[in-house]
Amino acid sequence: MTRKPGVALAKQDPNQLTAVIIEDDKRIHVTWEVDDGNWQPDYPFGDPVFSAPPDIAMDRQNDDQLTAAAGGKNGQLYVAWVEKNGTWHGPDPQGTAGVLPPNGAPVALGKLRDGQVAAVAIGHDKRMCVAWETEDGWQGPVPFGDAVFSEGSPVGIARQSWTNQATALAVGEDGRMWFALEPAKGSSSWDGPYAFGDNNTLAVGSGVAVKERNDKKLTALAVGQDGRMYYTWETDNKTWQKPVVAFGHEKQFPTNAGVAAENQSPQQLTAVAIGNDGKMYYAWQVGDDPWQGPVALGGALFEPGSGIGLAWQNEKQLTAMAMGKDGHLYVAWETNNGPWQGPKRI
């Protein structure tokens, strides 16, 4: 069976966690929980503008607005948004059609230094491309760099607070990791992408999770061609280290698996993914120590490699969510660094 599309999780309010996903009806569905209560049944909104459901991204555009984005029909970027606790709007076509793959593509959303939101994806021409929101609406997507990717490959993005600059990463067709940097002040062009690491290490089409650590470090994870999880890092805006094995045995994860990561504590980074056996796995790294895990949660509830989301639900609880092979959303969580619970169907 085909992997299920990824879930995007984000805080809509201090006491509300919201999740969005593109389901088989080709529409965006939304669900949420308030004050650690029950998750609400997901409901669709907007038109069926997506082809094969891609992974979706979501981020805060400003203090009052949550924005979601994905590549839809005709190579078009589609954007949906909600203000405060109002009604979701869209998804509306934004920017130039035909830049993204015609059957849709996953998109990464991240904040730029001036407070704008940028959407980064791999276009149909196998180049990284970026769209951004301004007072005059969305601009782009604009391709940049060389054609080194497989069209529609996943992208990860995070901002380096110490340089006030966003970094995007994706796996190239050569099996290396490639990174690009938000334009420097006074420039309109993204810098890169640049490759690092050994050829044929990472899996083309693997999800990429990238997260800022608290010690001027960015860490990124992706599945290797051997089915193990690899990680790479850069510190203080210096050279990226070549990807090395983080955790897992050979063929534990599908080569197109989604991966999500979040800081579980100031010293601990936690990653989640769905294995080849259909189980949800989590692993963690404390400081610069070796990665621990992966540890399976529950039974074989998921299609192998399905997309997954991970976010803070409150100050003490980390929550992971993925769609099960039965078409229902499942949630797992841990509180106060205690044992993980779930996955539980919502």
Tab-separated table of C-alpha atoms in Angstrom:
chain	number	residue	atom	x	y	z
A	1	MET	CA	0.000	0.000	0.000
A	2	THR	CA	1.033	3.616	-0.549
A	3	ARG	CA	2.323	5.610	2.401
A	4	LYS	CA	-0.197	7.991	3.925
A	5	PRO	CA	0.431	11.736	3.614
A	6	GLY	CA	2.017	13.631	6.447
A	7	VAL	CA	0.268	15.566	9.198
A	8	ALA	CA	1.331	19.106	10.103
A	9	LEU	CA	0.971	20.195	13.736
A	10	ALA	CA	1.171	23.733	15.132
A	11	LYS	CA	-0.080	25.784	18.063
A	12	GLN	CA	-3.091	27.876	17.065
A	13	ASP	CA	-3.428	29.361	20.546
A	14	PRO	CA	-1.437	28.829	23.754
A	15	ASN	CA	-4.041	26.248	24.801
A	16	GLN	CA	-4.849	24.792	21.347
A	17	LEU	CA	-2.917	22.378	19.134
A	18	THR	CA	-4.138	22.129	15.530
A	19	ALA	CA	-3.419	19.466	12.908
A	20	VAL	CA	-3.997	19.519	9.145
A	21	ILE	CA	-3.678	16.765	6.540
A	22	ILE	CA	-4.651	16.238	2.895
A	23	GLU	CA	-6.836	13.142	2.660
A	24	ASP	CA	-8.005	10.875	-0.164
A	25	ASP	CA	-10.799	13.303	-1.093
A	26	LYS	CA	-7.990	15.702	-2.144
A	27	ARG	CA	-9.111	18.298	0.390
A	28	ILE	CA	-7.439	19.668	3.508
A	29	HIS	CA	-8.831	18.288	6.765
A	30	VAL	CA	-8.362	19.957	10.145
A	31	THR	CA	-8.642	18.716	13.731
A	32	TRP	CA	-7.698	20.291	17.058
A	33	GLU	CA	-7.642	19.893	20.809
A	34	VAL	CA	-8.130	22.571	23.482
A	35	ASP	CA	-6.831	22.513	27.065
A	36	ASP	CA	-5.573	18.927	26.630
A	37	GLY	CA	-9.118	17.740	25.996
A	38	ASN	CA	-10.335	15.324	23.354
A	39	TRP	CA	-9.314	15.806	19.745
A	40	GLN	CA	-12.194	16.936	17.574
A	41	PRO	CA	-13.270	14.829	14.564
A	42	ASP	CA	-11.417	16.075	11.510
A	43	TYR	CA	-13.469	17.952	8.930
A	44	PRO	CA	-12.625	19.026	5.369
A	45	PHE	CA	-12.651	22.535	3.992
A	46	GLY	CA	-12.053	24.115	0.605
A	47	ASP	CA	-12.037	22.562	-2.846
A	48	PRO	CA	-10.352	19.278	-3.914
A	49	VAL	CA	-7.360	20.980	-5.512
A	50	PHE	CA	-4.745	18.324	-4.797
A	51	SER	CA	-3.822	15.244	-6.820
A	52	ALA	CA	-2.126	12.347	-5.043
A	53	PRO	CA	-2.288	13.790	-1.515
A	54	PRO	CA	1.100	15.357	-0.693
A	55	ASP	CA	2.500	16.051	2.739
A	56	ILE	CA	1.346	19.449	3.994
A	57	ALA	CA	3.230	22.105	5.955
A	58	MET	CA	1.931	24.556	8.554
A	59	ASP	CA	3.508	27.434	10.465
A	60	ARG	CA	2.618	30.649	12.235
A	61	GLN	CA	2.625	33.547	9.791
A	62	ASN	CA	2.178	36.079	12.597
A	63	ASP	CA	0.793	36.216	16.131
A	64	ASP	CA	-2.779	35.870	14.887
A	65	GLN	CA	-2.501	33.728	11.752
A	66	LEU	CA	-1.723	30.076	11.080
A	67	THR	CA	-0.811	29.228	7.473
A	68	ALA	CA	-0.764	25.847	5.690
A	69	ALA	CA	0.610	25.099	2.217
A	70	ALA	CA	1.143	22.280	-0.296
A	71	GLY	CA	1.620	21.796	-4.021
A	72	GLY	CA	-1.604	21.027	-5.892
A	73	LYS	CA	-2.925	20.460	-9.377
A	74	ASN	CA	-1.241	22.077	-12.379
A	75	GLY	CA	1.978	22.650	-10.477
A	76	GLN	CA	0.318	25.341	-8.376
A	77	LEU	CA	1.125	26.338	-4.805
A	78	TYR	CA	-2.002	26.375	-2.634
A	79	VAL	CA	-2.238	28.212	0.675
A	80	ALA	CA	-4.851	28.049	3.447
A	81	TRP	CA	-4.998	30.148	6.596
A	82	VAL	CA	-6.930	30.836	9.770
A	83	GLU	CA	-6.898	33.967	11.926
A	84	LYS	CA	-7.193	33.546	15.676
A	85	ASN	CA	-10.022	31.039	16.234
A	86	GLY	CA	-11.928	31.932	13.109
A	87	THR	CA	-12.848	29.932	10.024
A	88	TRP	CA	-10.214	28.425	7.773
A	89	HIS	CA	-9.869	30.107	4.373
A	90	GLY	CA	-8.714	28.564	1.099
A	91	PRO	CA	-6.848	26.695	-0.073
A	92	ASP	CA	-6.273	29.395	-2.684
A	93	PRO	CA	-3.830	29.261	-5.600
A	94	GLN	CA	-0.870	31.540	-4.998
A	95	GLY	CA	1.952	32.681	-7.218
A	96	THR	CA	2.936	31.219	-10.571
A	97	ALA	CA	1.381	27.953	-11.774
A	98	GLY	CA	3.455	25.224	-13.396
A	99	VAL	CA	6.606	25.612	-11.317
A	100	LEU	CA	5.849	22.697	-8.994
A	101	PRO	CA	5.315	19.119	-10.239
A	102	PRO	CA	1.903	18.767	-11.957
A	103	ASN	CA	0.756	16.033	-9.569
A	104	GLY	CA	1.541	17.999	-6.435
A	105	ALA	CA	4.495	18.248	-4.095
A	106	PRO	CA	5.312	18.593	-0.400
A	107	VAL	CA	6.256	22.079	0.749
A	108	ALA	CA	8.298	23.295	3.711
A	109	LEU	CA	7.215	26.497	5.459
A	110	GLY	CA	9.559	28.705	7.447
A	111	LYS	CA	9.942	32.257	8.716
A	112	LEU	CA	12.330	34.637	6.979
A	113	ARG	CA	14.272	37.323	8.816
A	114	ASP	CA	11.760	40.058	8.067
A	115	GLY	CA	8.848	38.083	9.485
A	116	GLN	CA	7.655	36.830	6.116
A	117	VAL	CA	6.737	33.200	5.565
A	118	ALA	CA	8.543	31.317	2.805
A	119	ALA	CA	7.441	28.097	1.097
A	120	VAL	CA	10.295	25.970	-0.268
A	121	ALA	CA	9.845	22.955	-2.560
A	122	ILE	CA	11.534	21.003	-5.347
A	123	GLY	CA	10.014	21.985	-8.673
A	124	HIS	CA	9.240	19.989	-11.791
A	125	ASP	CA	12.594	21.119	-13.245
A	126	LYS	CA	14.393	19.395	-10.331
A	127	ARG	CA	15.517	22.724	-8.866
A	128	MET	CA	14.799	24.094	-5.425
A	129	CYS	CA	12.260	26.910	-5.578
A	130	VAL	CA	10.888	29.421	-3.114
A	131	ALA	CA	7.689	31.432	-2.764
A	132	TRP	CA	7.152	34.136	-0.186
A	133	GLU	CA	4.328	36.242	1.122
A	134	THR	CA	4.350	40.045	0.983
A	135	GLU	CA	1.816	42.834	1.464
A	136	ASP	CA	0.990	42.392	-2.230
A	137	GLY	CA	0.331	38.664	-1.898
A	138	TRP	CA	2.452	35.620	-2.580
A	139	GLN	CA	5.397	35.908	-4.963
A	140	GLY	CA	7.058	33.043	-6.861
A	141	PRO	CA	7.730	30.187	-6.691
A	142	VAL	CA	11.126	31.117	-8.135
A	143	PRO	CA	13.599	28.320	-8.978
A	144	PHE	CA	17.253	28.768	-8.042
A	145	GLY	CA	20.450	26.745	-8.220
A	146	ASP	CA	21.160	23.648	-10.275
A	147	ALA	CA	18.825	20.773	-11.209
A	148	VAL	CA	20.214	18.313	-8.662
A	149	PHE	CA	17.028	16.909	-7.099
A	150	SER	CA	14.247	14.509	-7.995
A	151	GLU	CA	11.104	16.543	-8.710
A	152	GLY	CA	8.789	16.816	-5.742
A	153	SER	CA	11.348	15.624	-3.182
A	154	PRO	CA	10.644	16.672	0.421
A	155	VAL	CA	12.405	19.700	1.900
A	156	GLY	CA	13.144	20.658	5.492
A	157	ILE	CA	13.588	24.227	6.717
A	158	ALA	CA	14.596	25.898	9.982
A	159	ARG	CA	15.957	29.237	11.008
A	160	GLN	CA	19.269	29.862	12.695
A	161	SER	CA	18.440	32.375	15.413
A	162	TRP	CA	22.097	33.310	15.872
A	163	THR	CA	22.403	34.412	12.222
A	164	ASN	CA	18.725	35.331	11.784
A	165	GLN	CA	18.733	33.286	8.586
A	166	ALA	CA	16.634	30.397	7.268
A	167	THR	CA	18.265	27.208	5.967
A	168	ALA	CA	16.554	24.694	3.646
A	169	LEU	CA	17.787	21.122	3.096
A	170	ALA	CA	16.864	18.282	0.731
A	171	VAL	CA	18.393	15.038	-0.537
A	172	GLY	CA	19.794	15.253	-4.064
A	173	GLU	CA	19.682	12.637	-6.797
A	174	ASP	CA	23.300	11.844	-5.923
A	175	GLY	CA	22.297	10.676	-2.436
A	176	ARG	CA	23.985	13.629	-0.758
A	177	MET	CA	22.387	16.303	1.388
A	178	TRP	CA	22.098	19.766	-0.148
A	179	PHE	CA	21.480	23.031	1.700
A	180	ALA	CA	20.491	26.553	0.680
A	181	LEU	CA	20.454	29.794	2.647
A	182	GLU	CA	17.990	32.647	2.786
A	183	PRO	CA	19.286	35.681	0.861
A	184	ALA	CA	21.615	37.992	2.724
A	185	LYS	CA	20.394	41.521	3.270
A	186	GLY	CA	20.512	43.432	0.009
A	187	SER	CA	20.286	40.276	-2.101
A	188	SER	CA	17.237	38.745	-3.763
A	189	SER	CA	18.701	35.314	-4.558
A	190	TRP	CA	18.966	32.333	-2.239
A	191	ASP	CA	22.512	31.081	-1.716
A	192	GLY	CA	23.062	27.525	-2.945
A	193	PRO	CA	22.105	24.784	-2.888
A	194	TYR	CA	25.427	23.214	-1.896
A	195	ALA	CA	26.132	19.508	-1.410
A	196	PHE	CA	27.949	17.809	1.433
A	197	GLY	CA	28.606	14.240	2.519
A	198	ASP	CA	29.289	11.114	0.481
A	199	ASN	CA	27.477	10.079	-2.681
A	200	ASN	CA	24.757	7.426	-2.413
A	201	THR	CA	24.380	7.788	1.353
A	202	LEU	CA	20.858	9.172	1.676
A	203	ALA	CA	17.668	7.990	-0.007
A	204	VAL	CA	16.244	10.080	-2.820
A	205	GLY	CA	12.714	11.029	-1.748
A	206	SER	CA	13.359	10.719	1.982
A	207	GLY	CA	11.702	13.185	4.278
A	208	VAL	CA	14.031	15.720	5.901
A	209	ALA	CA	13.574	17.040	9.438
A	210	VAL	CA	15.715	19.970	10.550
A	211	LYS	CA	15.677	21.569	13.979
A	212	GLU	CA	17.609	24.292	15.752
A	213	ARG	CA	19.291	23.176	18.973
A	214	ASN	CA	20.048	25.511	21.860
A	215	ASP	CA	23.829	25.584	21.329
A	216	LYS	CA	24.034	27.353	17.962
A	217	LYS	CA	23.514	24.044	16.226
A	218	LEU	CA	21.202	22.898	13.440
A	219	THR	CA	20.528	19.162	13.215
A	220	ALA	CA	18.911	17.439	10.218
A	221	LEU	CA	17.712	13.847	9.793
A	222	ALA	CA	16.895	11.763	6.711
A	223	VAL	CA	16.634	8.088	5.796
A	224	GLY	CA	19.657	6.463	4.199
A	225	GLN	CA	19.694	4.206	1.163
A	226	ASP	CA	20.243	1.335	3.611
A	227	GLY	CA	16.981	2.106	5.451
A	228	ARG	CA	18.653	3.456	8.574
A	229	MET	CA	18.163	6.977	9.916
A	230	TYR	CA	21.058	9.378	9.358
A	231	TYR	CA	21.774	12.766	10.869
A	232	THR	CA	23.982	15.730	10.124
A	233	TRP	CA	24.673	18.974	11.928
A	234	GLU	CA	26.373	22.325	11.701
A	235	THR	CA	27.468	24.528	14.589
A	236	ASP	CA	27.806	28.313	14.709
A	237	ASN	CA	27.211	28.650	10.967
A	238	LYS	CA	30.295	26.590	10.122
A	239	THR	CA	30.684	23.525	7.872
A	240	TRP	CA	27.948	20.892	7.772
A	241	GLN	CA	29.167	17.481	8.927
A	242	LYS	CA	28.690	14.555	6.577
A	243	PRO	CA	25.598	12.459	7.395
A	244	VAL	CA	26.266	9.497	9.691
A	245	VAL	CA	23.991	6.790	11.079
A	246	ALA	CA	21.837	8.034	13.939
A	247	PHE	CA	19.730	4.968	14.697
A	248	GLY	CA	17.976	1.931	13.284
A	249	HIS	CA	19.028	-1.266	11.551
A	250	GLU	CA	19.199	-1.878	7.814
A	251	LYS	CA	15.834	-1.598	6.064
A	252	GLN	CA	14.105	-0.446	9.250
A	253	PHE	CA	12.648	2.610	7.522
A	254	PRO	CA	11.317	2.958	3.961
A	255	THR	CA	13.458	5.165	1.784
A	256	ASN	CA	10.520	7.570	1.291
A	257	ALA	CA	9.634	7.757	4.987
A	258	GLY	CA	8.570	10.984	6.597
A	259	VAL	CA	10.530	12.092	9.656
A	260	ALA	CA	9.805	14.760	12.267
A	261	ALA	CA	11.959	16.139	15.076
A	262	GLU	CA	11.423	18.411	18.073
A	263	ASN	CA	13.413	19.558	21.095
A	264	GLN	CA	11.991	17.540	23.975
A	265	SER	CA	14.104	19.512	26.454
A	266	PRO	CA	16.902	22.083	26.197
A	267	GLN	CA	19.354	19.189	25.840
A	268	GLN	CA	17.273	16.489	24.129
A	269	LEU	CA	16.208	16.168	20.499
A	270	THR	CA	13.491	13.605	19.735
A	271	ALA	CA	12.711	12.163	16.290
A	272	VAL	CA	9.748	10.080	15.102
A	273	ALA	CA	9.098	8.038	11.954
A	274	ILE	CA	7.009	5.096	10.703
A	275	GLY	CA	9.016	1.933	10.056
A	276	ASN	CA	8.797	-0.751	7.386
A	277	ASP	CA	6.803	-2.838	9.863
A	278	GLY	CA	4.072	-0.180	10.060
A	279	LYS	CA	4.919	0.825	13.634
A	280	MET	CA	5.599	4.307	14.976
A	281	TYR	CA	9.153	4.706	16.301
A	282	TYR	CA	10.829	7.337	18.413
A	283	ALA	CA	14.510	7.958	19.140
A	284	TRP	CA	16.375	10.659	21.015
A	285	GLN	CA	19.743	12.330	21.463
A	286	VAL	CA	20.883	14.125	24.623
A	287	GLY	CA	23.514	16.767	23.999
A	288	ASP	CA	26.164	15.317	21.724
A	289	ASP	CA	25.764	11.785	23.083
A	290	PRO	CA	24.944	8.852	20.776
A	291	TRP	CA	21.342	8.527	19.665
A	292	GLN	CA	19.155	6.160	21.694
A	293	GLY	CA	16.465	3.913	20.209
A	294	PRO	CA	14.507	3.588	18.064
A	295	VAL	CA	11.695	2.341	20.298
A	296	ALA	CA	8.434	1.078	18.796
A	297	LEU	CA	5.080	2.414	19.972
A	298	GLY	CA	2.052	0.137	19.670
A	299	GLY	CA	1.221	-2.180	16.810
A	300	ALA	CA	1.474	-2.104	13.027
A	301	LEU	CA	-1.184	0.587	12.615
A	302	PHE	CA	0.364	2.531	9.743
A	303	GLU	CA	1.411	2.154	6.146
A	304	PRO	CA	5.219	1.967	6.067
A	305	GLY	CA	6.899	5.342	5.771
A	306	SER	CA	3.744	7.414	6.238
A	307	GLY	CA	4.250	11.091	6.975
A	308	ILE	CA	4.237	12.147	10.611
A	309	GLY	CA	3.984	15.336	12.656
A	310	LEU	CA	5.516	16.215	16.029
A	311	ALA	CA	4.923	19.295	18.194
A	312	TRP	CA	4.571	20.594	21.719
A	313	GLN	CA	0.971	20.322	22.938
A	314	ASN	CA	1.719	22.208	26.142
A	315	GLU	CA	4.752	23.050	28.269
A	316	LYS	CA	5.063	19.449	29.444
A	317	GLN	CA	3.678	17.304	26.611
A	318	LEU	CA	5.135	16.353	23.232
A	319	THR	CA	2.605	14.981	20.719
A	320	ALA	CA	3.094	12.939	17.535
A	321	MET	CA	0.381	12.268	14.941
A	322	ALA	CA	0.063	10.149	11.801
A	323	MET	CA	-2.725	8.673	9.685
A	324	GLY	CA	-3.322	4.961	10.170
A	325	LYS	CA	-3.838	2.474	7.379
A	326	ASP	CA	-7.527	2.440	8.383
A	327	GLY	CA	-7.801	6.114	7.360
A	328	HIS	CA	-8.060	7.421	10.928
A	329	LEU	CA	-5.630	9.756	12.659
A	330	TYR	CA	-3.616	8.383	15.574
A	331	VAL	CA	-1.891	10.343	18.305
A	332	ALA	CA	0.964	9.404	20.652
A	333	TRP	CA	2.381	11.558	23.431
A	334	GLU	CA	4.852	11.805	26.289
A	335	THR	CA	4.627	14.018	29.384
A	336	ASN	CA	7.445	15.294	31.599
A	337	ASN	CA	9.991	13.025	29.879
A	338	GLY	CA	7.975	10.019	31.002
A	339	PRO	CA	7.024	6.946	28.956
A	340	TRP	CA	5.330	7.496	25.613
A	341	GLN	CA	1.612	6.706	25.433
A	342	GLY	CA	-0.368	5.481	22.418
A	343	PRO	CA	-0.737	5.592	19.502
A	344	LYS	CA	-4.444	6.159	20.146
A	345	ARG	CA	-7.077	6.661	17.455
A	346	ILE	CA	-8.854	10.013	17.580
